[in-house]
Amino acid sequence: MIEFLLLDLDDTILDFHKAERIALSKTIRQFGVEPTEEVLNRYHQINKWHWEQLELGIMTRAEVLVNRFGALFQELGIDVEPAACAKSYEHNLSIGHYFLPGAEEAVKRLHENYRLFLVSNGTAVVQHGRLTSAGLYPYFEQVFISQEIGYNKPDKAYFDRCFERISGFIPEKALMVGDSLTSDIKGGINAGLTTVWVNPEHKPCGEIRPDHEIEGLYQLEALLEEL
């Protein structure tokens, strides 16, 4: 029987893409750039690549947070201090939240029957701000943010650190639930956990194979009843 649920935050509970676009639009306007669809989409591509470098251990978190803006503005041919842009963006991103359909209600119901833990690769100041705004802290026993843990998903060391802090933890009674194959699902596999991939668009999984797949967190309760 499942007892422990390790839940990712971005695009599992909260709509990160919506929050990202709103925060990014505010930020780049401050630096004289109009947030057109082309610019926003290009940032998303650049950002995704940089976070993948973090997951592979090629870049540090500090490099990712600044270099993604340096790369964007370099492509745009605009002379902007990327560190200042990164600071403004973090502030804008930390002050809002947008729940995915059914996610808020699912977290509240799951809290009644399972021990919930949040596991996130996000930046600490941003995630704490969004968790506070969303009122999610009461539903999680502990919140594990990689910047504070000292390791990132999918590194097994990240999960080992989390497990050490969970009283009575039993891996066989735990699920790792998240939207990222390379971070959440691969990390769960590395840690020996049963994995559940949140995949609303029904994308192919490729080489990284989750144990289970759901469209959204609102389907997790039904899956748990079958396990």
PDB file of C-alpha atoms in Angstrom:
ATOM      1  CA  MET A   1       0.000   0.000   0.000  1.00  0.00           C
ATOM      2  CA  ILE A   2       1.285   3.459  -0.912  1.00  0.00           C
ATOM      3  CA  GLU A   3       1.934   5.768   2.032  1.00  0.00           C
ATOM      4  CA  PHE A   4       4.368   8.423   0.760  1.00  0.00           C
ATOM      5  CA  LEU A   5       3.737  10.762  -2.185  1.00  0.00           C
ATOM      6  CA  LEU A   6       6.635  12.812  -3.520  1.00  0.00           C
ATOM      7  CA  LEU A   7       5.103  15.510  -5.707  1.00  0.00           C
ATOM      8  CA  ASP A   8       6.810  17.875  -8.097  1.00  0.00           C
ATOM      9  CA  LEU A   9       5.498  21.464  -8.137  1.00  0.00           C
ATOM     10  CA  ASP A  10       5.911  23.038 -11.573  1.00  0.00           C
ATOM     11  CA  ASP A  11       3.539  21.718 -14.233  1.00  0.00           C
ATOM     12  CA  THR A  12       2.418  19.039 -11.786  1.00  0.00           C
ATOM     13  CA  ILE A  13       0.522  21.206  -9.279  1.00  0.00           C
ATOM     14  CA  LEU A  14       1.090  24.752 -10.517  1.00  0.00           C
ATOM     15  CA  ASP A  15       1.019  25.949 -14.125  1.00  0.00           C
ATOM     16  CA  PHE A  16       4.613  27.047 -14.516  1.00  0.00           C
ATOM     17  CA  HIS A  17       4.359  27.910 -18.208  1.00  0.00           C
ATOM     18  CA  LYS A  18       1.640  30.474 -17.526  1.00  0.00           C
ATOM     19  CA  ALA A  19       3.535  31.945 -14.577  1.00  0.00           C
ATOM     20  CA  GLU A  20       6.741  31.995 -16.605  1.00  0.00           C
ATOM     21  CA  ARG A  21       5.211  33.883 -19.509  1.00  0.00           C
ATOM     22  CA  ILE A  22       3.623  36.509 -17.261  1.00  0.00           C
ATOM     23  CA  ALA A  23       6.783  37.021 -15.184  1.00  0.00           C
ATOM     24  CA  LEU A  24       9.021  37.029 -18.236  1.00  0.00           C
ATOM     25  CA  SER A  25       6.832  39.551 -20.048  1.00  0.00           C
ATOM     26  CA  LYS A  26       7.019  41.928 -17.081  1.00  0.00           C
ATOM     27  CA  THR A  27      10.756  41.459 -16.789  1.00  0.00           C
ATOM     28  CA  ILE A  28      11.898  41.976 -20.344  1.00  0.00           C
ATOM     29  CA  ARG A  29       9.642  45.017 -20.734  1.00  0.00           C
ATOM     30  CA  GLN A  30      11.653  46.565 -17.894  1.00  0.00           C
ATOM     31  CA  PHE A  31      14.738  46.104 -20.059  1.00  0.00           C
ATOM     32  CA  GLY A  32      13.251  47.557 -23.218  1.00  0.00           C
ATOM     33  CA  VAL A  33      12.175  44.368 -25.006  1.00  0.00           C
ATOM     34  CA  GLU A  34       8.637  43.798 -26.252  1.00  0.00           C
ATOM     35  CA  PRO A  35       7.457  40.312 -25.157  1.00  0.00           C
ATOM     36  CA  THR A  36       6.292  39.029 -28.512  1.00  0.00           C
ATOM     37  CA  GLU A  37       5.323  35.384 -28.973  1.00  0.00           C
ATOM     38  CA  GLU A  38       8.561  34.821 -30.862  1.00  0.00           C
ATOM     39  CA  VAL A  39      10.690  36.201 -28.027  1.00  0.00           C
ATOM     40  CA  LEU A  40       8.776  34.324 -25.321  1.00  0.00           C
ATOM     41  CA  ASN A  41       8.976  31.045 -27.216  1.00  0.00           C
ATOM     42  CA  ARG A  42      12.677  31.488 -27.856  1.00  0.00           C
ATOM     43  CA  TYR A  43      13.323  32.130 -24.164  1.00  0.00           C
ATOM     44  CA  HIS A  44      11.406  28.951 -23.326  1.00  0.00           C
ATOM     45  CA  GLN A  45      13.683  26.945 -25.625  1.00  0.00           C
ATOM     46  CA  ILE A  46      16.838  28.540 -24.223  1.00  0.00           C
ATOM     47  CA  ASN A  47      15.626  28.047 -20.641  1.00  0.00           C
ATOM     48  CA  LYS A  48      14.780  24.383 -21.211  1.00  0.00           C
ATOM     49  CA  TRP A  49      18.245  23.714 -22.638  1.00  0.00           C
ATOM     50  CA  HIS A  50      19.944  25.409 -19.677  1.00  0.00           C
ATOM     51  CA  TRP A  51      17.973  23.382 -17.101  1.00  0.00           C
ATOM     52  CA  GLU A  52      18.876  20.211 -18.968  1.00  0.00           C
ATOM     53  CA  GLN A  53      22.534  21.157 -18.560  1.00  0.00           C
ATOM     54  CA  LEU A  54      21.923  21.464 -14.821  1.00  0.00           C
ATOM     55  CA  GLU A  55      20.314  18.016 -14.682  1.00  0.00           C
ATOM     56  CA  LEU A  56      23.335  16.592 -16.514  1.00  0.00           C
ATOM     57  CA  GLY A  57      25.722  18.274 -14.085  1.00  0.00           C
ATOM     58  CA  ILE A  58      27.278  20.431 -16.801  1.00  0.00           C
ATOM     59  CA  MET A  59      26.119  23.802 -15.438  1.00  0.00           C
ATOM     60  CA  THR A  60      25.615  25.080 -11.926  1.00  0.00           C
ATOM     61  CA  ARG A  61      22.323  26.579 -10.809  1.00  0.00           C
ATOM     62  CA  ALA A  62      23.876  30.042 -10.620  1.00  0.00           C
ATOM     63  CA  GLU A  63      25.068  29.729 -14.208  1.00  0.00           C
ATOM     64  CA  VAL A  64      21.649  28.597 -15.427  1.00  0.00           C
ATOM     65  CA  LEU A  65      19.770  31.440 -13.737  1.00  0.00           C
ATOM     66  CA  VAL A  66      21.956  34.123 -15.313  1.00  0.00           C
ATOM     67  CA  ASN A  67      23.229  32.579 -18.537  1.00  0.00           C
ATOM     68  CA  ARG A  68      19.772  31.911 -19.960  1.00  0.00           C
ATOM     69  CA  PHE A  69      19.123  35.649 -20.028  1.00  0.00           C
ATOM     70  CA  GLY A  70      22.589  36.357 -21.373  1.00  0.00           C
ATOM     71  CA  ALA A  71      21.919  33.954 -24.241  1.00  0.00           C
ATOM     72  CA  LEU A  72      18.521  35.490 -24.998  1.00  0.00           C
ATOM     73  CA  PHE A  73      19.706  39.089 -25.066  1.00  0.00           C
ATOM     74  CA  GLN A  74      22.794  38.157 -27.056  1.00  0.00           C
ATOM     75  CA  GLU A  75      20.543  36.675 -29.745  1.00  0.00           C
ATOM     76  CA  LEU A  76      18.415  39.808 -29.685  1.00  0.00           C
ATOM     77  CA  GLY A  77      21.507  41.987 -30.024  1.00  0.00           C
ATOM     78  CA  ILE A  78      20.668  43.977 -26.891  1.00  0.00           C
ATOM     79  CA  ASP A  79      23.197  45.030 -24.261  1.00  0.00           C
ATOM     80  CA  VAL A  80      21.629  44.104 -20.931  1.00  0.00           C
ATOM     81  CA  GLU A  81      23.224  42.971 -17.684  1.00  0.00           C
ATOM     82  CA  PRO A  82      21.889  39.383 -17.392  1.00  0.00           C
ATOM     83  CA  ALA A  83      22.330  39.221 -13.604  1.00  0.00           C
ATOM     84  CA  ALA A  84      20.048  42.241 -13.136  1.00  0.00           C
ATOM     85  CA  CYS A  85      17.489  40.691 -15.457  1.00  0.00           C
ATOM     86  CA  ALA A  86      17.650  37.368 -13.567  1.00  0.00           C
ATOM     87  CA  LYS A  87      17.022  39.149 -10.247  1.00  0.00           C
ATOM     88  CA  SER A  88      13.998  40.992 -11.622  1.00  0.00           C
ATOM     89  CA  TYR A  89      12.592  37.819 -13.153  1.00  0.00           C
ATOM     90  CA  GLU A  90      12.912  35.855  -9.896  1.00  0.00           C
ATOM     91  CA  HIS A  91      10.978  38.561  -8.081  1.00  0.00           C
ATOM     92  CA  ASN A  92       8.205  38.636 -10.682  1.00  0.00           C
ATOM     93  CA  LEU A  93       7.952  34.832 -10.735  1.00  0.00           C
ATOM     94  CA  SER A  94       7.765  34.509  -6.955  1.00  0.00           C
ATOM     95  CA  ILE A  95       4.680  36.678  -6.451  1.00  0.00           C
ATOM     96  CA  GLY A  96       2.013  34.695  -8.290  1.00  0.00           C
ATOM     97  CA  HIS A  97       0.593  31.214  -8.744  1.00  0.00           C
ATOM     98  CA  TYR A  98      -1.798  29.433 -11.106  1.00  0.00           C
ATOM     99  CA  PHE A  99      -3.149  25.975 -10.299  1.00  0.00           C
ATOM    100  CA  LEU A 100      -3.448  23.351 -13.000  1.00  0.00           C
ATOM    101  CA  PRO A 101      -7.009  22.029 -13.510  1.00  0.00           C
ATOM    102  CA  GLY A 102      -8.096  19.954 -10.518  1.00  0.00           C
ATOM    103  CA  ALA A 103      -4.665  20.088  -8.851  1.00  0.00           C
ATOM    104  CA  GLU A 104      -5.569  22.161  -5.805  1.00  0.00           C
ATOM    105  CA  GLU A 105      -8.511  19.937  -4.936  1.00  0.00           C
ATOM    106  CA  ALA A 106      -6.419  16.803  -5.551  1.00  0.00           C
ATOM    107  CA  VAL A 107      -3.691  17.929  -3.145  1.00  0.00           C
ATOM    108  CA  LYS A 108      -6.253  18.625  -0.431  1.00  0.00           C
ATOM    109  CA  ARG A 109      -7.878  15.210  -0.836  1.00  0.00           C
ATOM    110  CA  LEU A 110      -4.584  13.326  -1.065  1.00  0.00           C
ATOM    111  CA  HIS A 111      -3.430  15.012   2.139  1.00  0.00           C
ATOM    112  CA  GLU A 112      -6.238  13.250   4.011  1.00  0.00           C
ATOM    113  CA  ASN A 113      -4.929   9.747   3.280  1.00  0.00           C
ATOM    114  CA  TYR A 114      -1.230  10.013   2.377  1.00  0.00           C
ATOM    115  CA  ARG A 115       1.944  11.651   3.579  1.00  0.00           C
ATOM    116  CA  LEU A 116       2.795  14.363   1.077  1.00  0.00           C
ATOM    117  CA  PHE A 117       6.259  15.767   0.325  1.00  0.00           C
ATOM    118  CA  LEU A 118       7.135  18.412  -2.232  1.00  0.00           C
ATOM    119  CA  VAL A 119      10.268  17.847  -4.332  1.00  0.00           C
ATOM    120  CA  SER A 120      11.371  20.665  -6.627  1.00  0.00           C
ATOM    121  CA  ASN A 121      14.381  21.755  -8.650  1.00  0.00           C
ATOM    122  CA  GLY A 122      13.178  25.354  -8.639  1.00  0.00           C
ATOM    123  CA  THR A 123      14.969  28.310  -7.094  1.00  0.00           C
ATOM    124  CA  ALA A 124      14.315  28.533  -3.340  1.00  0.00           C
ATOM    125  CA  VAL A 125      13.137  32.144  -3.116  1.00  0.00           C
ATOM    126  CA  VAL A 126      10.808  31.650  -6.088  1.00  0.00           C
ATOM    127  CA  GLN A 127       9.319  28.367  -4.904  1.00  0.00           C
ATOM    128  CA  HIS A 128       8.793  29.513  -1.327  1.00  0.00           C
ATOM    129  CA  GLY A 129       7.019  32.618  -2.599  1.00  0.00           C
ATOM    130  CA  ARG A 130       4.739  30.612  -4.890  1.00  0.00           C
ATOM    131  CA  LEU A 131       3.994  27.969  -2.241  1.00  0.00           C
ATOM    132  CA  THR A 132       3.032  30.695   0.207  1.00  0.00           C
ATOM    133  CA  SER A 133       0.884  32.465  -2.368  1.00  0.00           C
ATOM    134  CA  ALA A 134      -0.866  29.205  -3.250  1.00  0.00           C
ATOM    135  CA  GLY A 135      -1.433  28.231   0.395  1.00  0.00           C
ATOM    136  CA  LEU A 136       0.168  24.809  -0.121  1.00  0.00           C
ATOM    137  CA  TYR A 137       2.416  24.518   2.938  1.00  0.00           C
ATOM    138  CA  PRO A 138      -0.247  22.999   5.252  1.00  0.00           C
ATOM    139  CA  TYR A 139      -0.634  19.989   2.958  1.00  0.00           C
ATOM    140  CA  PHE A 140       3.028  18.922   2.887  1.00  0.00           C
ATOM    141  CA  GLU A 141       5.000  17.417   5.759  1.00  0.00           C
ATOM    142  CA  GLN A 142       8.195  18.784   4.260  1.00  0.00           C
ATOM    143  CA  VAL A 143       9.291  20.792   1.232  1.00  0.00           C
ATOM    144  CA  PHE A 144      12.542  19.735  -0.435  1.00  0.00           C
ATOM    145  CA  ILE A 145      13.980  22.353  -2.792  1.00  0.00           C
ATOM    146  CA  SER A 146      17.164  21.304  -4.545  1.00  0.00           C
ATOM    147  CA  GLN A 147      18.934  24.610  -3.955  1.00  0.00           C
ATOM    148  CA  GLU A 148      18.563  24.002  -0.203  1.00  0.00           C
ATOM    149  CA  ILE A 149      19.193  20.250  -0.350  1.00  0.00           C
ATOM    150  CA  GLY A 150      22.504  20.694  -2.189  1.00  0.00           C
ATOM    151  CA  TYR A 151      21.712  18.330  -5.071  1.00  0.00           C
ATOM    152  CA  ASN A 152      19.333  18.428  -8.022  1.00  0.00           C
ATOM    153  CA  LYS A 153      16.864  15.921  -9.426  1.00  0.00           C
ATOM    154  CA  PRO A 154      17.530  13.418 -11.008  1.00  0.00           C
ATOM    155  CA  ASP A 155      20.679  12.893  -8.898  1.00  0.00           C
ATOM    156  CA  LYS A 156      20.192   9.973  -6.518  1.00  0.00           C
ATOM    157  CA  ALA A 157      21.962  12.020  -3.850  1.00  0.00           C
ATOM    158  CA  TYR A 158      19.056  14.496  -3.901  1.00  0.00           C
ATOM    159  CA  PHE A 159      16.579  11.750  -3.116  1.00  0.00           C
ATOM    160  CA  ASP A 160      18.861  10.176  -0.509  1.00  0.00           C
ATOM    161  CA  ARG A 161      18.964  13.509   1.324  1.00  0.00           C
ATOM    162  CA  CYS A 162      15.186  13.729   1.181  1.00  0.00           C
ATOM    163  CA  PHE A 163      14.701  10.175   2.425  1.00  0.00           C
ATOM    164  CA  GLU A 164      16.993  10.821   5.395  1.00  0.00           C
ATOM    165  CA  ARG A 165      14.631  13.562   6.560  1.00  0.00           C
ATOM    166  CA  ILE A 166      11.391  11.594   6.238  1.00  0.00           C
ATOM    167  CA  SER A 167      10.564   9.643   9.385  1.00  0.00           C
ATOM    168  CA  GLY A 168       9.805   5.971   8.798  1.00  0.00           C
ATOM    169  CA  PHE A 169      10.341   6.252   5.056  1.00  0.00           C
ATOM    170  CA  ILE A 170       9.905   3.041   3.043  1.00  0.00           C
ATOM    171  CA  PRO A 171      10.822   3.326  -0.676  1.00  0.00           C
ATOM    172  CA  GLU A 172       8.516   0.455  -1.617  1.00  0.00           C
ATOM    173  CA  LYS A 173       5.569   2.440  -0.253  1.00  0.00           C
ATOM    174  CA  ALA A 174       6.392   5.651  -2.121  1.00  0.00           C
ATOM    175  CA  LEU A 175       5.505   7.236  -5.451  1.00  0.00           C
ATOM    176  CA  MET A 176       7.411   9.920  -7.332  1.00  0.00           C
ATOM    177  CA  VAL A 177       4.916  12.035  -9.284  1.00  0.00           C
ATOM    178  CA  GLY A 178       5.981  14.677 -11.787  1.00  0.00           C
ATOM    179  CA  ASP A 179       5.828  16.019 -15.320  1.00  0.00           C
ATOM    180  CA  SER A 180       9.507  15.879 -16.281  1.00  0.00           C
ATOM    181  CA  LEU A 181      10.904  12.641 -17.666  1.00  0.00           C
ATOM    182  CA  THR A 182      14.503  13.779 -17.288  1.00  0.00           C
ATOM    183  CA  SER A 183      14.110  15.176 -13.782  1.00  0.00           C
ATOM    184  CA  ASP A 184      11.182  13.563 -11.942  1.00  0.00           C
ATOM    185  CA  ILE A 185      10.837  10.190 -13.625  1.00  0.00           C
ATOM    186  CA  LYS A 186      14.534   9.526 -14.178  1.00  0.00           C
ATOM    187  CA  GLY A 187      15.195  10.732 -10.637  1.00  0.00           C
ATOM    188  CA  GLY A 188      12.545   8.433  -9.226  1.00  0.00           C
ATOM    189  CA  ILE A 189      13.998   5.514 -11.149  1.00  0.00           C
ATOM    190  CA  ASN A 190      17.489   6.357  -9.884  1.00  0.00           C
ATOM    191  CA  ALA A 191      16.133   6.359  -6.334  1.00  0.00           C
ATOM    192  CA  GLY A 192      14.303   3.048  -6.715  1.00  0.00           C
ATOM    193  CA  LEU A 193      10.804   4.531  -6.535  1.00  0.00           C
ATOM    194  CA  THR A 194       7.638   3.739  -8.425  1.00  0.00           C
ATOM    195  CA  THR A 195       7.085   6.623 -10.841  1.00  0.00           C
ATOM    196  CA  VAL A 196       3.994   8.402 -12.156  1.00  0.00           C
ATOM    197  CA  TRP A 197       4.359  10.679 -15.143  1.00  0.00           C
ATOM    198  CA  VAL A 198       1.982  13.652 -15.438  1.00  0.00           C
ATOM    199  CA  ASN A 199       1.534  13.856 -19.194  1.00  0.00           C
ATOM    200  CA  PRO A 200      -1.518  15.909 -20.239  1.00  0.00           C
ATOM    201  CA  GLU A 201      -0.449  16.085 -23.874  1.00  0.00           C
ATOM    202  CA  HIS A 202       0.158  12.322 -24.203  1.00  0.00           C
ATOM    203  CA  LYS A 203       3.727  12.767 -25.366  1.00  0.00           C
ATOM    204  CA  PRO A 204       5.797   9.637 -26.095  1.00  0.00           C
ATOM    205  CA  CYS A 205       8.106   8.743 -23.223  1.00  0.00           C
ATOM    206  CA  GLY A 206      11.084   7.494 -25.230  1.00  0.00           C
ATOM    207  CA  GLU A 207      13.869   5.730 -23.361  1.00  0.00           C
ATOM    208  CA  ILE A 208      12.819   6.890 -19.884  1.00  0.00           C
ATOM    209  CA  ARG A 209       9.896   4.661 -18.974  1.00  0.00           C
ATOM    210  CA  PRO A 210       7.575   5.643 -16.089  1.00  0.00           C
ATOM    211  CA  ASP A 211       5.647   2.951 -14.249  1.00  0.00           C
ATOM    212  CA  HIS A 212       2.352   4.793 -14.631  1.00  0.00           C
ATOM    213  CA  GLU A 213       0.982   7.765 -16.545  1.00  0.00           C
ATOM    214  CA  ILE A 214      -1.808  10.251 -15.802  1.00  0.00           C
ATOM    215  CA  GLU A 215      -3.123  13.353 -17.548  1.00  0.00           C
ATOM    216  CA  GLY A 216      -3.205  15.417 -14.379  1.00  0.00           C
ATOM    217  CA  LEU A 217      -2.997  15.211 -10.611  1.00  0.00           C
ATOM    218  CA  TYR A 218      -6.781  14.879 -10.474  1.00  0.00           C
ATOM    219  CA  GLN A 219      -6.343  11.311 -11.761  1.00  0.00           C
ATOM    220  CA  LEU A 220      -3.860  10.234  -9.099  1.00  0.00           C
ATOM    221  CA  GLU A 221      -6.432   9.161  -6.513  1.00  0.00           C
ATOM    222  CA  ALA A 222      -8.014   6.670  -8.877  1.00  0.00           C
ATOM    223  CA  LEU A 223      -4.593   5.262  -9.759  1.00  0.00           C
ATOM    224  CA  LEU A 224      -3.678   4.897  -6.082  1.00  0.00           C
ATOM    225  CA  GLU A 225      -6.800   2.844  -5.480  1.00  0.00           C
ATOM    226  CA  GLU A 226      -5.562   0.350  -8.061  1.00  0.00           C
ATOM    227  CA  LEU A 227      -2.053  -0.017  -6.607  1.00  0.00           C
TER     228      LEU A 227
END
